[in-house]
Amino acid sequence: MYRITRFMLAPLAVSILLSAGCVNYAGINHQGKLLSLGEAPSDSLKDKLPAAAWPSSDWWTSLGDPRLGALIEEAYASNPDLQEVTARVAKANAFLDLRDAERYPQMDAEAGVTRGRLSKFEDYSGEGHKYFTARNLAVNFNYTFDLWGGQRAAWESALNSAMAAQVDLQSSRLILTVNVVKAYNQLAYAWQVSELNRRDLERLSKLVELTDSRYGSGLDNLSQLKQVQSLKARSESTLIGANEDIEIARLQLSALIGKGVDRAQTIERPASLQASVVALPAQLPAQLLGRRPDIVAARWRVEAENKNIDAVKTTFYPNINLVAAAGSHALTGDALFAGVSKFWNVAPTVTLPIFDAGRLRSDLKAGNAQLDGSIAQYNRVLSSALHEVAISVTQLRSFEQQIVVQRDACTIAQSSYDLSQSRYKAGEDTFLDALNIEQQLIQDEMRLAFLNSKHIDSSISLMAALGGGFQEQPLQAAQSAGL
């Protein structure tokens, strides 16, 4: 049996001794530093809202419209952007399988028949005009020893990248969910505005009739009649715009769920929605690191680049590659399996980079720059996440206070309108006075509808800023299949 002797391994020992004076990575390091929680702004949030539980995975149900969940599931199934991210996840998993396969030996078999004619110069007898048929059957073996763990580090880098891609899918689902819910809220607000504008048009139509009657009786002049007619025409235009907003909101929603224009016409008017978040979870931002998919994905990418650098560093060291082959070569068919036609060979090879004009160092510098970029991205995502929470909390608090005041304004306007109706029926006020007071009531209700819509939007933004029900899978569970 063929054996690798100590004389064959001698080049490896020589290579190891020479490695100290060969290509090295001294002085090449990354510069980035991960942002710590102590440096992240968060304490100012504690006093703004009381403590509460983290958002659940179906947080949109608290808005109060069960039809919203069906639209979200439809978007999950049909949205093209989400399908694109899903394809990237499949690609990352395929690359992970490739890196895993590179850690193992490679073996293949080959068989062939070659028919040819020899020229005079190729024929050892110098005659030429000869034909030959060569048959071959062989098994080839190739294996690179992972002496320094470079192949394993490359596999771990691919694993971390695949995990980042998987979390990106969860982040995309959250973004899609938020966009669908906000579009649904915008549709609900558009319906409210249209309804209030219709009421305003009805009021102005009555005002035109009254003014026209008073003009006929000589109580008002033509200028007053033209003025109220102009107000009515303006209101009609505003109502047309409000109805257009409804159609646009439907189209935007149908685009988000990945359906055609016809689907927009089947979307019904939403129910009255309610803001769902008025509190903050405890232990913020410590738990935010595992509840925000974009933060988790950014951290996976930092780990992926760390492992990639480990893999690049091993290319500076000597390594061993083993190539072997066995089979049979014959010029006649009956000799293909004869003993004289059989062959085998084993070729261990030791490689050591001695001079490469800086190629390996350049690769390592590029890897460290990529790591610095991933660290900067992680820091940016973490800081942005905390600011998003702060902005959403500030908006929620502000809209809550504005809504309280605006509700009081609506109550006062309603009381004033009721009083004007009573006074009109008693003959103490004119119908014109009552219509003018109703205009103020409609304006106050329009303002209240706007504030409620913005309040709901802010609560949705806070849900997204807190991770939207995402929960990170532990690293051990993610790597259990390969470790």
Tab-separated table of C-alpha atoms in Angstrom, residues 50-402:
chain	number	residue	atom	x	y	z
A	50	PRO	CA	-45.902	53.747	31.590
A	51	ALA	CA	-44.437	50.251	31.292
A	52	ALA	CA	-46.226	47.671	29.165
A	53	ALA	CA	-45.712	44.351	27.424
A	54	TRP	CA	-43.850	44.000	24.130
A	55	PRO	CA	-45.961	43.957	20.952
A	56	SER	CA	-47.387	40.562	20.002
A	57	SER	CA	-46.942	39.015	16.572
A	58	ASP	CA	-50.534	39.945	15.643
A	59	TRP	CA	-50.377	43.451	17.113
A	60	TRP	CA	-52.638	44.900	14.393
A	61	THR	CA	-55.672	43.114	15.874
A	62	SER	CA	-55.759	45.720	18.656
A	63	LEU	CA	-56.734	48.351	16.066
A	64	GLY	CA	-60.228	46.865	16.050
A	65	ASP	CA	-60.868	45.746	12.443
A	66	PRO	CA	-60.720	41.954	11.817
A	67	ARG	CA	-60.630	42.473	8.039
A	68	LEU	CA	-57.179	44.005	8.369
A	69	GLY	CA	-55.610	40.624	9.196
A	70	ALA	CA	-56.922	39.109	5.949
A	71	LEU	CA	-55.345	41.934	3.932
A	72	ILE	CA	-52.009	41.413	5.680
A	73	GLU	CA	-52.033	37.666	4.947
A	74	GLU	CA	-52.869	38.456	1.326
A	75	ALA	CA	-49.876	40.800	1.192
A	76	TYR	CA	-47.593	38.110	2.647
A	77	ALA	CA	-48.628	35.770	-0.160
A	78	SER	CA	-48.532	38.178	-3.112
A	79	ASN	CA	-46.279	41.183	-2.451
A	80	PRO	CA	-43.411	41.197	-5.037
A	81	ASP	CA	-40.925	42.937	-2.716
A	82	LEU	CA	-41.401	40.219	-0.120
A	83	GLN	CA	-40.966	37.551	-2.792
A	84	GLU	CA	-37.693	39.193	-3.825
A	85	VAL	CA	-36.383	39.083	-0.255
A	86	THR	CA	-37.471	35.435	-0.011
A	87	ALA	CA	-35.396	34.699	-3.117
A	88	ARG	CA	-32.362	36.344	-1.475
A	89	VAL	CA	-32.838	34.078	1.531
A	90	ALA	CA	-32.836	31.034	-0.767
A	91	LYS	CA	-29.661	32.307	-2.447
A	92	ALA	CA	-27.922	32.831	0.912
A	93	ASN	CA	-28.877	29.302	1.998
A	94	ALA	CA	-27.537	27.897	-1.275
A	95	PHE	CA	-24.228	29.702	-0.707
A	96	LEU	CA	-24.148	28.257	2.811
A	97	ASP	CA	-24.548	24.762	1.358
A	98	LEU	CA	-21.662	25.502	-1.038
A	99	ARG	CA	-19.358	26.590	1.785
A	100	ASP	CA	-20.332	23.487	3.727
A	101	ALA	CA	-19.558	21.247	0.744
A	102	GLU	CA	-16.100	22.817	0.393
A	103	ARG	CA	-15.143	21.420	3.798
A	104	TYR	CA	-15.342	17.823	2.558
A	105	PRO	CA	-13.359	15.746	0.042
A	106	GLN	CA	-14.370	15.797	-3.600
A	107	MET	CA	-14.532	12.610	-5.647
A	108	ASP	CA	-15.638	12.069	-9.214
A	109	ALA	CA	-15.516	9.329	-11.810
A	110	GLU	CA	-14.839	9.625	-15.484
A	111	ALA	CA	-14.943	7.274	-18.437
A	112	GLY	CA	-14.230	7.912	-22.095
A	113	VAL	CA	-13.199	6.611	-25.478
A	114	THR	CA	-10.833	8.521	-27.757
A	115	ARG	CA	-10.513	7.680	-31.462
A	116	GLY	CA	-7.731	9.341	-33.423
A	117	ARG	CA	-5.256	9.206	-36.287
A	118	LEU	CA	-1.542	9.648	-35.685
A	119	SER	CA	0.572	11.841	-37.904
A	120	LYS	CA	4.103	10.946	-38.813
A	121	PHE	CA	5.426	13.247	-36.129
A	122	GLU	CA	3.212	11.731	-33.412
A	123	ASP	CA	3.969	8.104	-34.334
A	124	TYR	CA	6.990	6.793	-32.475
A	125	SER	CA	7.772	4.498	-35.447
A	126	GLY	CA	7.919	7.513	-37.741
A	127	GLU	CA	5.451	6.027	-40.178
A	128	GLY	CA	2.134	7.740	-39.425
A	129	HIS	CA	-1.173	6.860	-41.106
A	130	LYS	CA	-2.093	4.860	-38.004
A	131	TYR	CA	-5.363	4.892	-36.130
A	132	PHE	CA	-5.828	4.246	-32.429
A	133	THR	CA	-8.630	3.878	-29.887
A	134	ALA	CA	-7.884	4.756	-26.248
A	135	ARG	CA	-10.239	3.797	-23.446
A	136	ASN	CA	-10.028	5.195	-19.938
A	137	LEU	CA	-11.841	4.657	-16.674
A	138	ALA	CA	-10.779	6.593	-13.572
A	139	VAL	CA	-11.806	7.829	-10.138
A	140	ASN	CA	-10.362	11.168	-8.979
A	141	PHE	CA	-10.044	12.379	-5.376
A	142	ASN	CA	-9.242	15.889	-4.121
A	143	TYR	CA	-9.068	17.131	-0.544
A	144	THR	CA	-7.639	20.295	0.983
A	145	PHE	CA	-6.718	19.933	4.644
A	146	ASP	CA	-8.257	22.638	6.804
A	147	LEU	CA	-5.157	22.992	8.965
A	148	TRP	CA	-5.949	26.458	10.281
A	149	GLY	CA	-9.760	26.383	10.247
A	150	GLY	CA	-10.157	28.658	7.239
A	151	GLN	CA	-12.824	26.546	5.559
A	152	ARG	CA	-14.787	26.282	8.777
A	153	ALA	CA	-14.529	30.056	9.283
A	154	ALA	CA	-15.786	30.603	5.729
A	155	TRP	CA	-18.723	28.281	6.453
A	156	GLU	CA	-19.510	30.113	9.692
A	157	SER	CA	-19.380	33.424	7.810
A	158	ALA	CA	-21.870	32.057	5.284
A	159	LEU	CA	-24.048	30.767	8.134
A	160	ASN	CA	-24.135	34.199	9.748
A	161	SER	CA	-24.958	35.798	6.388
A	162	ALA	CA	-27.766	33.280	5.859
A	163	MET	CA	-29.142	34.084	9.308
A	164	ALA	CA	-28.968	37.810	8.472
A	165	ALA	CA	-30.891	37.163	5.248
A	166	GLN	CA	-33.521	35.186	7.155
A	167	VAL	CA	-33.945	38.020	9.654
A	168	ASP	CA	-34.082	40.485	6.747
A	169	LEU	CA	-37.127	38.548	5.582
A	170	GLN	CA	-38.747	39.103	8.981
A	171	SER	CA	-37.829	42.778	8.792
A	172	SER	CA	-39.376	43.029	5.329
A	173	ARG	CA	-42.539	41.345	6.601
A	174	LEU	CA	-42.721	43.886	9.426
A	175	ILE	CA	-42.201	46.814	7.044
A	176	LEU	CA	-44.864	45.421	4.717
A	177	THR	CA	-47.267	44.919	7.618
A	178	VAL	CA	-46.729	48.483	8.831
A	179	ASN	CA	-47.246	49.875	5.331
A	180	VAL	CA	-50.457	47.888	4.861
A	181	VAL	CA	-51.835	48.983	8.238
A	182	LYS	CA	-50.918	52.623	7.597
A	183	ALA	CA	-52.484	52.497	4.131
A	184	TYR	CA	-55.615	50.981	5.675
A	185	ASN	CA	-55.672	53.775	8.248
A	186	GLN	CA	-55.239	56.326	5.461
A	187	LEU	CA	-58.215	54.787	3.663
A	188	ALA	CA	-60.300	55.042	6.831
A	189	TYR	CA	-59.310	58.700	7.217
A	190	ALA	CA	-60.132	59.409	3.552
A	191	TRP	CA	-63.632	58.016	4.104
A	192	GLN	CA	-64.082	60.227	7.163
A	193	VAL	CA	-62.963	63.315	5.268
A	194	SER	CA	-65.294	62.492	2.399
A	195	GLU	CA	-68.210	62.067	4.789
A	196	LEU	CA	-67.498	65.369	6.534
A	197	ASN	CA	-67.140	67.152	3.189
A	198	ARG	CA	-70.473	65.717	2.082
A	199	ARG	CA	-72.054	67.130	5.235
A	200	ASP	CA	-70.438	70.481	4.513
A	201	LEU	CA	-71.813	70.429	0.957
A	202	GLU	CA	-75.292	69.676	2.285
A	203	ARG	CA	-75.003	72.621	4.689
A	204	LEU	CA	-73.890	74.968	1.919
A	205	SER	CA	-76.673	73.724	-0.394
A	206	LYS	CA	-79.181	74.704	2.288
A	207	LEU	CA	-77.391	78.001	2.720
A	208	VAL	CA	-77.663	78.717	-1.022
A	209	GLU	CA	-81.387	77.927	-0.946
A	210	LEU	CA	-81.907	80.195	2.044
A	211	THR	CA	-79.845	83.036	0.585
A	212	ASP	CA	-81.620	82.719	-2.757
A	213	SER	CA	-84.968	82.950	-0.945
A	214	ARG	CA	-83.815	85.950	1.070
A	215	TYR	CA	-82.501	87.578	-2.125
A	216	GLY	CA	-85.890	87.056	-3.764
A	217	SER	CA	-87.504	88.683	-0.739
A	218	GLY	CA	-85.081	91.592	-0.839
A	219	LEU	CA	-83.440	90.661	2.472
A	220	ASP	CA	-80.012	89.846	0.908
A	221	ASN	CA	-78.254	91.366	-2.075
A	222	LEU	CA	-76.825	89.662	-5.153
A	223	SER	CA	-73.281	89.835	-3.823
A	224	GLN	CA	-74.219	87.720	-0.791
A	225	LEU	CA	-75.922	85.169	-3.035
A	226	LYS	CA	-72.893	84.905	-5.318
A	227	GLN	CA	-70.639	84.488	-2.288
A	228	VAL	CA	-72.513	81.486	-0.892
A	229	GLN	CA	-72.818	79.994	-4.379
A	230	SER	CA	-69.043	80.244	-4.687
A	231	LEU	CA	-68.628	78.522	-1.323
A	232	LYS	CA	-70.887	75.704	-2.475
A	233	ALA	CA	-68.912	75.270	-5.718
A	234	ARG	CA	-65.690	75.149	-3.721
A	235	SER	CA	-67.190	72.526	-1.423
A	236	GLU	CA	-68.237	70.412	-4.430
A	237	SER	CA	-64.660	70.550	-5.715
A	238	THR	CA	-63.330	69.586	-2.283
A	239	LEU	CA	-65.690	66.605	-2.131
A	240	ILE	CA	-64.510	65.417	-5.553
A	241	GLY	CA	-60.918	65.587	-4.269
A	242	ALA	CA	-61.893	63.703	-1.117
A	243	ASN	CA	-63.483	60.913	-3.162
A	244	GLU	CA	-60.344	60.804	-5.297
A	245	ASP	CA	-58.295	60.328	-2.132
A	246	ILE	CA	-60.419	57.274	-1.332
A	247	GLU	CA	-59.684	55.716	-4.716
A	248	ILE	CA	-55.965	56.510	-4.448
A	249	ALA	CA	-55.828	54.973	-0.964
A	250	ARG	CA	-57.531	51.838	-2.311
A	251	LEU	CA	-55.050	51.620	-5.194
A	252	GLN	CA	-52.098	52.041	-2.847
A	253	LEU	CA	-53.456	49.293	-0.643
A	254	SER	CA	-54.026	46.926	-3.576
A	255	ALA	CA	-50.455	47.593	-4.763
A	256	LEU	CA	-49.088	46.722	-1.318
A	257	ILE	CA	-50.943	43.412	-1.217
A	258	GLY	CA	-49.577	42.610	-4.671
A	259	LYS	CA	-52.841	42.640	-6.589
A	260	GLY	CA	-54.086	44.468	-9.670
A	261	VAL	CA	-56.139	47.604	-10.068
A	262	ASP	CA	-59.447	45.715	-10.029
A	263	ARG	CA	-58.716	44.489	-6.500
A	264	ALA	CA	-58.874	48.094	-5.270
A	265	GLN	CA	-62.559	48.339	-6.102
A	266	THR	CA	-63.399	45.427	-3.800
A	267	ILE	CA	-61.757	46.926	-0.711
A	268	GLU	CA	-64.532	47.979	1.649
A	269	ARG	CA	-64.626	50.946	3.947
A	270	PRO	CA	-62.594	50.211	7.099
A	271	ALA	CA	-64.189	50.151	10.501
A	272	SER	CA	-63.420	52.870	12.989
A	273	LEU	CA	-59.810	52.227	14.078
A	274	GLN	CA	-58.308	52.903	17.490
A	275	ALA	CA	-54.703	53.616	18.456
A	276	SER	CA	-53.195	50.461	19.930
A	277	VAL	CA	-50.087	51.551	21.838
A	278	VAL	CA	-49.885	54.079	24.655
A	279	ALA	CA	-47.164	52.455	26.766
A	280	LEU	CA	-43.542	51.291	26.650
A	281	PRO	CA	-42.038	47.906	27.539
A	282	ALA	CA	-39.723	47.663	30.501
A	283	GLN	CA	-35.933	47.198	30.050
A	284	LEU	CA	-35.597	49.473	27.051
A	285	PRO	CA	-33.309	49.399	25.107
A	286	ALA	CA	-31.567	46.232	26.388
A	287	GLN	CA	-34.287	43.903	25.070
A	288	LEU	CA	-34.665	46.019	21.942
A	289	LEU	CA	-31.491	44.351	20.615
A	290	GLY	CA	-33.343	41.061	20.313
A	291	ARG	CA	-36.742	42.509	19.358
A	292	ARG	CA	-35.803	44.589	16.320
A	293	PRO	CA	-35.148	42.434	13.240
A	294	ASP	CA	-32.989	45.082	11.568
A	295	ILE	CA	-30.724	45.273	14.646
A	296	VAL	CA	-30.473	41.483	14.801
A	297	ALA	CA	-29.660	41.254	11.078
A	298	ALA	CA	-26.994	43.961	11.416
A	299	ARG	CA	-25.395	42.047	14.284
A	300	TRP	CA	-25.386	38.813	12.229
A	301	ARG	CA	-23.565	40.671	9.458
A	302	VAL	CA	-20.911	41.906	11.863
A	303	GLU	CA	-20.336	38.300	12.952
A	304	ALA	CA	-20.237	37.191	9.306
A	305	GLU	CA	-17.502	39.717	8.498
A	306	ASN	CA	-15.537	38.683	11.602
A	307	LYS	CA	-15.551	35.062	10.431
A	308	ASN	CA	-14.670	36.116	6.900
A	309	ILE	CA	-11.555	37.863	8.223
A	310	ASP	CA	-10.630	34.684	10.112
A	311	ALA	CA	-10.906	32.770	6.842
A	312	VAL	CA	-8.786	35.301	4.925
A	313	LYS	CA	-6.052	35.190	7.565
A	314	THR	CA	-5.609	31.440	7.072
A	315	THR	CA	-4.580	32.051	3.451
A	316	PHE	CA	-1.312	33.502	4.815
A	317	TYR	CA	-0.381	30.097	6.295
A	318	PRO	CA	0.977	26.979	4.587
A	319	ASN	CA	-1.560	24.346	3.619
A	320	ILE	CA	-1.711	20.808	2.230
A	321	ASN	CA	-3.761	19.614	-0.720
A	322	LEU	CA	-4.088	15.910	-1.507
A	323	VAL	CA	-4.908	14.782	-5.052
A	324	ALA	CA	-5.297	11.114	-5.929
A	325	ALA	CA	-6.508	9.153	-8.931
A	326	ALA	CA	-6.959	5.483	-9.838
A	327	GLY	CA	-8.321	3.690	-12.875
A	328	SER	CA	-7.434	2.018	-16.134
A	329	HIS	CA	-6.081	3.093	-19.542
A	330	ALA	CA	-6.127	0.724	-22.489
A	331	LEU	CA	-5.887	0.751	-26.277
A	332	THR	CA	-7.985	-2.373	-26.678
A	333	GLY	CA	-11.365	-3.088	-25.160
A	334	ASP	CA	-10.446	-6.469	-23.673
A	335	ALA	CA	-7.430	-4.929	-21.885
A	336	LEU	CA	-9.394	-2.211	-20.069
A	337	PHE	CA	-9.702	-4.277	-16.892
A	338	ALA	CA	-6.373	-6.107	-17.262
A	339	GLY	CA	-3.741	-5.655	-14.604
A	340	VAL	CA	-1.279	-4.011	-16.980
A	341	SER	CA	-3.814	-1.233	-17.768
A	342	LYS	CA	-4.465	-0.199	-14.188
A	343	PHE	CA	-2.896	2.906	-12.694
A	344	TRP	CA	-3.002	5.027	-9.533
A	345	ASN	CA	-1.245	8.082	-8.198
A	346	VAL	CA	-1.180	10.145	-4.995
A	347	ALA	CA	0.072	13.757	-5.054
A	348	PRO	CA	0.213	15.644	-1.748
A	349	THR	CA	1.083	19.316	-2.298
A	350	VAL	CA	2.252	21.891	0.225
A	351	THR	CA	1.606	25.564	-0.585
A	352	LEU	CA	3.016	28.641	1.134
A	353	PRO	CA	2.654	32.250	-0.067
A	354	ILE	CA	6.119	33.811	-0.226
A	355	PHE	CA	5.678	36.835	-2.483
A	356	ASP	CA	2.393	38.024	-3.995
A	357	ALA	CA	2.960	41.778	-4.411
A	358	GLY	CA	0.477	42.501	-1.608
A	359	ARG	CA	-2.527	40.570	-2.923
A	360	LEU	CA	-3.311	38.752	0.318
A	361	ARG	CA	-2.793	41.868	2.426
A	362	SER	CA	-5.111	43.768	0.114
A	363	ASP	CA	-7.777	41.094	0.534
A	364	LEU	CA	-7.444	41.336	4.307
A	365	LYS	CA	-7.609	45.146	4.201
A	366	ALA	CA	-10.779	44.910	2.135
A	367	GLY	CA	-12.216	42.437	4.654
A	368	ASN	CA	-11.446	44.766	7.559
A	369	ALA	CA	-13.003	47.676	5.690
A	370	GLN	CA	-16.107	45.559	5.112
A	371	LEU	CA	-16.190	44.762	8.842
A	372	ASP	CA	-15.885	48.459	9.704
A	373	GLY	CA	-18.790	49.135	7.370
A	374	SER	CA	-20.902	46.436	9.034
A	375	ILE	CA	-20.080	47.833	12.482
A	376	ALA	CA	-21.039	51.337	11.338
A	377	GLN	CA	-24.286	49.973	9.922
A	378	TYR	CA	-25.053	48.219	13.225
A	379	ASN	CA	-24.370	51.425	15.166
A	380	ARG	CA	-26.564	53.410	12.792
A	381	VAL	CA	-29.437	50.931	13.025
A	382	LEU	CA	-29.250	50.825	16.831
A	383	SER	CA	-29.165	54.596	17.191
A	384	SER	CA	-31.946	55.018	14.615
A	385	ALA	CA	-34.089	52.433	16.399
A	386	LEU	CA	-33.881	54.276	19.710
A	387	HIS	CA	-34.623	57.600	18.034
A	388	GLU	CA	-37.600	56.053	16.226
A	389	VAL	CA	-38.979	54.922	19.569
A	390	ALA	CA	-38.393	58.376	21.038
A	391	ILE	CA	-40.055	60.132	18.090
A	392	SER	CA	-43.065	57.802	18.148
A	393	VAL	CA	-43.478	58.217	21.906
A	394	THR	CA	-43.229	62.008	21.626
A	395	GLN	CA	-45.809	62.052	18.819
A	396	LEU	CA	-48.150	59.758	20.740
A	397	ARG	CA	-48.028	61.967	23.806
A	398	SER	CA	-48.535	65.116	21.731
A	399	PHE	CA	-51.470	63.686	19.757
A	400	GLU	CA	-53.078	62.387	22.956
A	401	GLN	CA	-52.995	65.879	24.433
A	402	GLN	CA	-54.221	67.498	21.220
